[in-house]
XYZ file of C-alpha atoms in Angstrom:
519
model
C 9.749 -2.147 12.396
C 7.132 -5.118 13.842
C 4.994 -5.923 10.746
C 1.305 -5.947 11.650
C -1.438 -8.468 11.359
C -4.060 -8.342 9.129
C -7.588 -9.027 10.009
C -9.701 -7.275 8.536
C -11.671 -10.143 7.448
C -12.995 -10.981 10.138
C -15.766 -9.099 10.271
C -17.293 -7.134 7.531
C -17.370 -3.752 6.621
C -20.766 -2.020 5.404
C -22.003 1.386 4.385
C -22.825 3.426 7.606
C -25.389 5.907 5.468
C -28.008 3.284 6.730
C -31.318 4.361 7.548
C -32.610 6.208 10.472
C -36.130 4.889 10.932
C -37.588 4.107 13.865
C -36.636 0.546 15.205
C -37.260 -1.677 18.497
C -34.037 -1.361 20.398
C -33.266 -5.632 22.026
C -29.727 -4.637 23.271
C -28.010 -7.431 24.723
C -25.832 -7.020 27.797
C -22.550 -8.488 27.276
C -20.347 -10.666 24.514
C -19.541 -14.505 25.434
C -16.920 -15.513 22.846
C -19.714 -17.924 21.707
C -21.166 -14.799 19.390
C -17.629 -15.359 17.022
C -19.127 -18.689 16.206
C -19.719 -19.917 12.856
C -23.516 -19.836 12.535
C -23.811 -17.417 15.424
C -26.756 -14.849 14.735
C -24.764 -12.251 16.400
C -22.005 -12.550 14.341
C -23.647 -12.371 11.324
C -25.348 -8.926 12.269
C -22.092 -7.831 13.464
C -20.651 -5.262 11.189
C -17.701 -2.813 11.003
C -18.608 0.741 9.317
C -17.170 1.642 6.445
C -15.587 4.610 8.619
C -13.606 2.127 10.586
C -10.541 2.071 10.120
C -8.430 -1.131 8.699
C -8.164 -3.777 11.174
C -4.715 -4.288 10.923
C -3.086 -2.090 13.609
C -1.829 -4.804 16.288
C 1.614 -6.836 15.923
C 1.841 -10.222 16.556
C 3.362 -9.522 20.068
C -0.110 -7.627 20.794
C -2.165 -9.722 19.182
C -1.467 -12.845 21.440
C -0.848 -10.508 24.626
C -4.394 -9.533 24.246
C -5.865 -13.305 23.427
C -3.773 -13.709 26.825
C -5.463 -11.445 28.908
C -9.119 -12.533 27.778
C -8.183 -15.957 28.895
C -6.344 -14.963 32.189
C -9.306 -12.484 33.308
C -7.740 -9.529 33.058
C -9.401 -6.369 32.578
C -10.514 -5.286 28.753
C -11.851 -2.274 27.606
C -15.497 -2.460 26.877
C -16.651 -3.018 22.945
C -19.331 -0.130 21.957
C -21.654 -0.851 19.317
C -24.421 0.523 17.807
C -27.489 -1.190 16.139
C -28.895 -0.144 13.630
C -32.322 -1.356 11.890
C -30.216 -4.298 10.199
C -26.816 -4.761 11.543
C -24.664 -4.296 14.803
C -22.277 -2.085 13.986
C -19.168 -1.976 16.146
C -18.104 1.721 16.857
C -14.813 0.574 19.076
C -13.311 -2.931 19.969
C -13.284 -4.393 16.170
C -8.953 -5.112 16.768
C -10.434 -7.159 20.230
C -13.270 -8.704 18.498
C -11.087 -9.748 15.411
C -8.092 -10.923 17.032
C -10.664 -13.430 18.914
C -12.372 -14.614 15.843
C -8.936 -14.906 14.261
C -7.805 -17.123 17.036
C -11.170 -19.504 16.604
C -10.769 -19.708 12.890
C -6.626 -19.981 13.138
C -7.104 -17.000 10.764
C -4.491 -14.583 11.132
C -4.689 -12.717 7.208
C -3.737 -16.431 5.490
C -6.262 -18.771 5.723
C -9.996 -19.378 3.910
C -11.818 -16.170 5.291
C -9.229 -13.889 4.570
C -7.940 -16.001 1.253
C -11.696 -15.678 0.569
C -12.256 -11.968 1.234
C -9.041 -10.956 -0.544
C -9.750 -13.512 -3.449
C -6.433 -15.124 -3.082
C -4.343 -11.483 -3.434
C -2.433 -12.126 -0.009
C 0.718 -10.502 0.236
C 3.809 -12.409 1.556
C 4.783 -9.766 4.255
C 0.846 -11.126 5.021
C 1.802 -14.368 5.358
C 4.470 -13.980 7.223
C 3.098 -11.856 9.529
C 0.081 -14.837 10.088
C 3.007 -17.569 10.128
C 4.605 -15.496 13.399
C 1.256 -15.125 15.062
C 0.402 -18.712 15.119
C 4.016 -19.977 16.167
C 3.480 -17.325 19.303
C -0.371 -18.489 19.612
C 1.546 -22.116 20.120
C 3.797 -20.762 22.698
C 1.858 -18.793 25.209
C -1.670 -19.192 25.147
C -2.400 -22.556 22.664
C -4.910 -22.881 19.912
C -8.396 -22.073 20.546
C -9.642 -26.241 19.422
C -6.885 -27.377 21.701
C -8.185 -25.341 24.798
C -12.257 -25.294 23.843
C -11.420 -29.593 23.688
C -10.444 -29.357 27.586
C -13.374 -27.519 28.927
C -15.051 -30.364 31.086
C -12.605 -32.870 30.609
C -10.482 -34.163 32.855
C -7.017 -34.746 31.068
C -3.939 -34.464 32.306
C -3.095 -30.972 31.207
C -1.447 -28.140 32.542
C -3.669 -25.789 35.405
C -3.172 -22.956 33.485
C -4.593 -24.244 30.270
C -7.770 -25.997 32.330
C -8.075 -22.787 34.020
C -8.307 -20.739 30.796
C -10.537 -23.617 28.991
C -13.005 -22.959 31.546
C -13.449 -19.364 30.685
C -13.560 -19.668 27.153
C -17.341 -20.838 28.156
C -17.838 -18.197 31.252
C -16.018 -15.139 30.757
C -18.001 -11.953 28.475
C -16.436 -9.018 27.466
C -17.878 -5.920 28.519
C -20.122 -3.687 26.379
C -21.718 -0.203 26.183
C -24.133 0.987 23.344
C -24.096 4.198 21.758
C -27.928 5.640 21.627
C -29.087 8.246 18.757
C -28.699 8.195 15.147
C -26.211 7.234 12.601
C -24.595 11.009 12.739
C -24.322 10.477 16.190
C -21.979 6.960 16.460
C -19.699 8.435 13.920
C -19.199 10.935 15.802
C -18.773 9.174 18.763
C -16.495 6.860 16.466
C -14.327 10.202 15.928
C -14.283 11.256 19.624
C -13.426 7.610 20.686
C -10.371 7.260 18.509
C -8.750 10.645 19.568
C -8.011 9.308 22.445
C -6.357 6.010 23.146
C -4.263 4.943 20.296
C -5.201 7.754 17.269
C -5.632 7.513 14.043
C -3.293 7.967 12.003
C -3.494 11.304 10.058
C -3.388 9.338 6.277
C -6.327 6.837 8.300
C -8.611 9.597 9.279
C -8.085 11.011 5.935
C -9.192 8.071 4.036
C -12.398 7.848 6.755
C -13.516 11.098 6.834
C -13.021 11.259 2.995
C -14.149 7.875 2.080
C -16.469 8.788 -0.620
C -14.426 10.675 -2.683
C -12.802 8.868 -6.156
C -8.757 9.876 -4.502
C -9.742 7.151 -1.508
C -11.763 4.791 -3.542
C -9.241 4.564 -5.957
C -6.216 4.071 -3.715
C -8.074 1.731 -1.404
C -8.857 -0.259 -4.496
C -5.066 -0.412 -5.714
C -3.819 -0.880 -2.591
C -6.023 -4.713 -2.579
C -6.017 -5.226 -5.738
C -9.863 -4.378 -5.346
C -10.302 -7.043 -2.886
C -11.216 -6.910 -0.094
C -13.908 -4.298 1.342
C -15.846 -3.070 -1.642
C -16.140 0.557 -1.279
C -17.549 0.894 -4.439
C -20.241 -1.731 -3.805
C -22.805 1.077 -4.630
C -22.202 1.555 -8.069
C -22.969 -0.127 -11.270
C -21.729 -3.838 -11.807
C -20.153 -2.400 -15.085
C -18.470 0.525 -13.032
C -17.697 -1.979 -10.069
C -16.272 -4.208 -12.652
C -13.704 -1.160 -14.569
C -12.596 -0.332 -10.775
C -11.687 -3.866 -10.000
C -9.709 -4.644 -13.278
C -8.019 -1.285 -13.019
C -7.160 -1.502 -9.852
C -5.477 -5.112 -10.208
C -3.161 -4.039 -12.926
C -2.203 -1.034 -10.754
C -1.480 -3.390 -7.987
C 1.101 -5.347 -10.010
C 2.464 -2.744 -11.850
C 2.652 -0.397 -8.618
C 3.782 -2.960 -5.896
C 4.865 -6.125 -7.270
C 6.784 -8.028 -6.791
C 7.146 -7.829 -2.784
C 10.935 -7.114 -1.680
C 12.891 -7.529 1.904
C 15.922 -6.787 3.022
C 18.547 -7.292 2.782
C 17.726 -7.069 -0.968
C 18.972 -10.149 -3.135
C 16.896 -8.908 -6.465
C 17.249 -5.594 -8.262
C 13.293 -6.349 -9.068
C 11.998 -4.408 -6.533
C 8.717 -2.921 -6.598
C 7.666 0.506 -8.543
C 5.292 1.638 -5.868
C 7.825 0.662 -2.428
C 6.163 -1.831 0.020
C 2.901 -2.744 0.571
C 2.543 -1.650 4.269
C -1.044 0.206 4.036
C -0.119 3.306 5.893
C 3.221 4.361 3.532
C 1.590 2.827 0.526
C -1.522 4.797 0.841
C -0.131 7.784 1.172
C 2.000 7.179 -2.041
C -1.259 6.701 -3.883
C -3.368 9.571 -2.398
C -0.286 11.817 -3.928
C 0.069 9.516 -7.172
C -3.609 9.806 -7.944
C -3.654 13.598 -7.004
C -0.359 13.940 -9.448
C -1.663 11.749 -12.252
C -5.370 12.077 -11.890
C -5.298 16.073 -12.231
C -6.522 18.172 -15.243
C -4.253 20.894 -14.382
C -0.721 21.309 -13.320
C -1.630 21.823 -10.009
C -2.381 18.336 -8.146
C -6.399 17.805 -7.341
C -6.195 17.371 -2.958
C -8.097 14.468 -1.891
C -9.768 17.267 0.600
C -11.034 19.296 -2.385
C -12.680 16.766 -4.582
C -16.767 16.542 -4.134
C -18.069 13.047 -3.802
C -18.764 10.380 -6.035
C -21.675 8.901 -6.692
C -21.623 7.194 -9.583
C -17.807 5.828 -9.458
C -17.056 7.461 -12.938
C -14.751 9.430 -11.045
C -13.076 6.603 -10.234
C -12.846 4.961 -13.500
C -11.517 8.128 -14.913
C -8.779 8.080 -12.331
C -7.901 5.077 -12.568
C -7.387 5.224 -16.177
C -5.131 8.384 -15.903
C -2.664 6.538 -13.701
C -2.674 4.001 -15.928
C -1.492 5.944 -18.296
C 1.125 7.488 -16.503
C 2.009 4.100 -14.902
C 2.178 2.558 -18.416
C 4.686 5.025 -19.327
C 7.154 4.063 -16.366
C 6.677 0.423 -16.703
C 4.852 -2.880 -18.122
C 5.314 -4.150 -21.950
C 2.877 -1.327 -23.687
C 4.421 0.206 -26.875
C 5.290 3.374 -24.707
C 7.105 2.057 -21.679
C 9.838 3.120 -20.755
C 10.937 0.652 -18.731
C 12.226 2.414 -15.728
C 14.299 0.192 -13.589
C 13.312 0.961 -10.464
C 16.760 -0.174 -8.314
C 18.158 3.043 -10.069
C 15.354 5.589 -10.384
C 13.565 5.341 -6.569
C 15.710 3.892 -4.352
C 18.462 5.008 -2.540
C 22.023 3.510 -2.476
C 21.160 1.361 0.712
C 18.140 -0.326 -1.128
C 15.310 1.750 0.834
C 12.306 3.394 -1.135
C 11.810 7.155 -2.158
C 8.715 8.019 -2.869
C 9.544 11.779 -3.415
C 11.661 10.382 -6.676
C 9.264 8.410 -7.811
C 6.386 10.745 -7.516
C 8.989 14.015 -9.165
C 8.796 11.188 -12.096
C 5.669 10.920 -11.921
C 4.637 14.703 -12.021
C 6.719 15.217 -15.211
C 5.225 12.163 -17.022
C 1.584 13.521 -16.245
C 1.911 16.485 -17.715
C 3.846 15.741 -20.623
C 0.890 13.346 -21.061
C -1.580 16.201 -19.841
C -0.207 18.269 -22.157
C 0.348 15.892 -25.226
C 3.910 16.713 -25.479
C 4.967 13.001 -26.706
C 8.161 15.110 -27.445
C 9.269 15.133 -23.580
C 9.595 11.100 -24.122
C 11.964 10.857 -26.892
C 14.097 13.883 -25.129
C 13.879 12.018 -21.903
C 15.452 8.804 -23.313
C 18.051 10.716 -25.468
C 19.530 12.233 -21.838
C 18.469 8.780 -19.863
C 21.881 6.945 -19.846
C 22.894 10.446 -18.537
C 20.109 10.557 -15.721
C 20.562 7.103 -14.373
C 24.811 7.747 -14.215
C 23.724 10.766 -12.321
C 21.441 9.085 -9.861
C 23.544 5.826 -9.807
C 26.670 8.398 -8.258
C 24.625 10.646 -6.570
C 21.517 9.019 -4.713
C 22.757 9.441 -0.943
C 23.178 13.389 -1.386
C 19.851 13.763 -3.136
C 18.466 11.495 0.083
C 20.593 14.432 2.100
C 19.035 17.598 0.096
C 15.374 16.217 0.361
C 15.695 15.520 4.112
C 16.683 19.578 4.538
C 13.637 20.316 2.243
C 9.745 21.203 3.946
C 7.883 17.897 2.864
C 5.697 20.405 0.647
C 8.738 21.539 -1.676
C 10.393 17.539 -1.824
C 7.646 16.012 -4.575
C 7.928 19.671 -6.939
C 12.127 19.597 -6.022
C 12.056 16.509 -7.670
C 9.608 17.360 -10.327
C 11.875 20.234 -10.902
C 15.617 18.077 -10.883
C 14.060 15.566 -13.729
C 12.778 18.781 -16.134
C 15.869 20.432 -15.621
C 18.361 17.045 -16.530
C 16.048 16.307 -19.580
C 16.111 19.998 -20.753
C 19.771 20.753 -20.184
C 20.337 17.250 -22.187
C 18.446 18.419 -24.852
C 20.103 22.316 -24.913
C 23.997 20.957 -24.333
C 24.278 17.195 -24.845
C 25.295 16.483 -20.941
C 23.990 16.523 -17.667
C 25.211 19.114 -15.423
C 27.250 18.352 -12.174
C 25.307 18.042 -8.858
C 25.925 20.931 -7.478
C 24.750 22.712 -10.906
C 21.979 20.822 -10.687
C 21.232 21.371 -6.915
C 21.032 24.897 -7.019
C 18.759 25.401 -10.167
C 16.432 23.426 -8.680
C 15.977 25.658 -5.561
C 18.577 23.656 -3.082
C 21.320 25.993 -1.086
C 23.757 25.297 0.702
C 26.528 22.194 1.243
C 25.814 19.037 1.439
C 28.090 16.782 3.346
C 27.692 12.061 3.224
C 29.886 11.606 6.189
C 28.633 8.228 6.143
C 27.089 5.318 8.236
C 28.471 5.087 11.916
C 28.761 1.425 12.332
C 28.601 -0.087 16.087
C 29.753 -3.326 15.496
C 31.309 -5.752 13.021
C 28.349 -7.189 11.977
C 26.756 -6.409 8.323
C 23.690 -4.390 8.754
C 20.923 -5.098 6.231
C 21.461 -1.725 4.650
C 25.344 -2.605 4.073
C 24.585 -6.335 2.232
C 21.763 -4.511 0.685
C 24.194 -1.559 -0.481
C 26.864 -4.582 -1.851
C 24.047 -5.838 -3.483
C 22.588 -2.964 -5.451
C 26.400 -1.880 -6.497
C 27.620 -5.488 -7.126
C 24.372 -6.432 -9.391
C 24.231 -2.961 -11.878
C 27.626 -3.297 -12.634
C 26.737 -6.231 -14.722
C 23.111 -5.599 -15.750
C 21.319 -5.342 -19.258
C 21.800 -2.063 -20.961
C 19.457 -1.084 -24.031
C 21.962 -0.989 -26.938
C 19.860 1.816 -28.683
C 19.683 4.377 -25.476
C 21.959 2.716 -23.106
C 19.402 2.673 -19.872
C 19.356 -0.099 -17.513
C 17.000 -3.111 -18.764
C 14.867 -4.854 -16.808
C 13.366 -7.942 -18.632
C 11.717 -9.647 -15.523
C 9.399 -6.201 -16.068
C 9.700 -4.483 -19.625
C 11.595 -5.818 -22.602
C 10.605 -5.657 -26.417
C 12.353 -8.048 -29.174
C 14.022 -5.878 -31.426
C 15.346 -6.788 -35.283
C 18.364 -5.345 -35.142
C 17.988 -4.862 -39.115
C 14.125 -4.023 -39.535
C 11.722 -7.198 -40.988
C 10.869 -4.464 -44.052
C 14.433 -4.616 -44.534
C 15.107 -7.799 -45.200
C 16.102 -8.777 -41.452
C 15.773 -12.411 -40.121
C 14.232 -13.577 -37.186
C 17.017 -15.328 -36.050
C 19.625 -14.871 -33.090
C 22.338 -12.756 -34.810
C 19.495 -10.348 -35.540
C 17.674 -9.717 -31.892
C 18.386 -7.348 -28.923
C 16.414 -6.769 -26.142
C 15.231 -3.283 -25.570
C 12.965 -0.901 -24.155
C 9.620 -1.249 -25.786
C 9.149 2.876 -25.916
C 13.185 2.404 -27.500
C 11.811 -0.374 -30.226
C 8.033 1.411 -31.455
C 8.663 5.089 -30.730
C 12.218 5.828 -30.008
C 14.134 4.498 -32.665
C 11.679 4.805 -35.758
């Protein structure tokens, strides 16, 4: 899949519940490129509403096609704005409008604006992405301070490139303004984007639900909170819990960043950071964690915050459940994430992880610190099970509704820790299949391969299969270890015993293993 470019900051985002007083209307008639400038008034009126949707929907490939046609004089769409006592807010065109600043600044996600508005949290799929743009930017169209240096001059360059320097100076886009109130641009906003290319259905979620703690919260995680600040309204002390919250969420959730083929077993709790899939993993992991109830609290359902203690108290739920999985608290578990939510081939499942998830919360919910010590008595038992058995589970979930695959899971985890706990083993698979609600039989007939090349899902497979059969084990519960992410220093004979702090007297374990498990 063609990774997209981020540039979302180049222009800014702002709260759209602005004012409706009455206000002088000086609308001016078109856009010269000359309005990107650095110092330019226009640009710093211009303004994206907070109902907008990420500016990061173009590839590369589109990106410079588009840079292309402003410069060749072919026909754009036209932007629409709105203005309203303070700011020009842009209703449709922000993609155009950024990809052109972008290509002034040589800004594509990596450099100081976006380092600046991200605070130096850039992702390396980011930077990769940015890397691409500019090596196409070189090859079809040129840099923006190599072609503005030819208008006027009368080098020896190429006709095409003196052609297109002469309209970086002459040639407007187009632009129509949308009349009325606030209420009425959004909903022009909403009208615009069903046509064209449409939002996508987690996008218009987040938009039409901005407000609510779900969206804040997983918009925060997602950047680390960097970025657009859509809890600028509250408190500094409340903007201040959101933003340190939300960075440890970011690194527990989704680093560090993994490609394939994979060449690490340290992949990343939360899958990649693409903002579509990893979104709507946290609008379910916030519902799952952040509910007081067994049943999950719908983004849809929640009222909106005002305050951002919502927020906070969201945040701090899924911390707690996310401590449990991972990190170096005293509870961790220290779930390696290669053999709990991937499949065999190396690609993410959320469904697992968020099954997980569910039974963690309400153990937590519930205070049953009892499910935690059961869990890691049957764990070397639940990771053989997944480690055999991942590409049929994959199979079972894919002939399950997408309602029924988080609470299948959810279901599969209860039922391995509880028939652990009743009978000392873990059922079979197809025991285990049919308690939890699947029918039928399931059949891997395997990958149909084309050609004698190695696919990335092959080396990736080698990888995975190669690498656990020599990883760390926990000597007192026998689950994988992964130090790079959890680890505690055990004394194999306890200090109050009399045990040295020496080699021949330290193991590496789980921290839940070392402070709960084994006193």
């Amino acid at each position: 899949m063609a990774k997209k470019v981020t540039l979302d900051a180049m222009i800014q985002r702002e709260d759209f519940a602005v004012s409706d007083e009455n206000f002088e209307l000086e609308l001016i008639r078109d856009f010269p490129i000359s309005n990107l400038a650095p110092g330019s008034h226009i640009l710093k009126m211009l303004r994206k509403p907070d109902f907008q949707r990420e500016t990061n929907q173009w590839t590369p490939e589109q990106l410079v096609t588009f840079i292309a046609s402003f410069l060749d004089n072919e026909v754009i769409p036209s932007i629409i704005l709105w203005k309203s006592p303070s700011y020009i807010f842009v209703i449709d065109g922000g993609h155009r409008l950024s990809a052109l600043r972008a290509w002034m600044e040589d800004d594509y996600g990596d450099r100081a604006i976006s380092t600046d508005f991200y605070k130096g949290e850039i992702s390396d799929e980011q930077k990769a992405t940015a890397k691409r743009v500019r090596q196409l930017v070189e090859q079809r169209v040129g840099r923006y301070t190599t072609l503005a240096g030819l208008v006027g001059s009368k080098d020896n360059a190429d006709s095409v490139s003196i052609v297109r320097a002469g309209r970086l100076a002459t040639r407007p886009l187009n632009l129509q303004w949308v009349q009325g109130s606030a209420a009425t641009a959004e909903t022009s906003f909403f009208k615009i984007n069903s046509q064209g290319t449409p939002l996508d259905d987690v996008e218009e979620l987040l938009i039409r639900h901005r407000r609510k703690p779900i969206a804040i919260g997983a918009r925060a995680i997602l950047r680390a909170g960097t970025g657009h600040q859509y809890w600028s309204a509250f408190s500094e002390k409340v903007r201040k819990q959101i933003e340190v919250a939300a960075e440890e969420l970011n690194v527990l959730l989704f680093q560090p960043e993994a490609s394939p083929p994979l060449r690490t077993l340290d992949v990343p709790l939360g899958g990649a950071v693409s903002p579509v899939d990893a979104h709507a993993l946290l609008i379910e992991y916030l519902s799952i964690t952040g509910s007081s109830s067994s049943n999950p609290e719908s983004l849809e359902s929640q009222d909106d915050d005002e305050k951002g203690e919502k927020v906070v108290v969201l945040l701090r739920r899924a911390r707690e459940v996310t401590s449990r999985i991972t990190g170096n608290s005293a509870g961790s578990l220290g779930l390696h994430p290669a053999v709990y939510f991937y499949n065999e081939r190396g690609k993410y499942n959320r469904f697992l992880f968020l099954g997980l998830a569910s039974v963690f919360a309400a153990a937590i919910r519930n205070g049953n610190s009892e499910l935690f010590r059961r869990f890691t008595d049957a764990r070397s038992g639940i990771e053989k099970f997944l480690v055999d058995n991942k590409n049929i589970l994959g199979l079972a979930l894919q002939n399950t509704s997408k309602a029924q695959r988080v609470p299948r899971m959810q279901s599969l985890f209860s039922f391995l820790i509880q028939e652990f706990y009743l009978h000392k083993r873990i059922p079979s698979l197809n025991h285990a299949l049919s308690e939890v609600g699947f029918r039928g039989k399931l059949l891997d007939l395997g990958e149909q391969v084309a050609n004698g090349a190695f696919s990335d899902d092959v080396k990736s497979q080698l990888f995975i299969s190669e690498a656990l059969k020599c990883s760390l084990k926990c000597p007192l519960c026998d689950g994988y270890l992964i130090p790079s992410r959890s680890v505690s220093f055990d004394h194999k004979k306890r200090k109050r015993e009399g045990g040295k702090g020496d080699l021949s007297n330290a193991q590496m374990t789980h921290p839940f293993c070392n402070t709960g498990y084994k006193s």
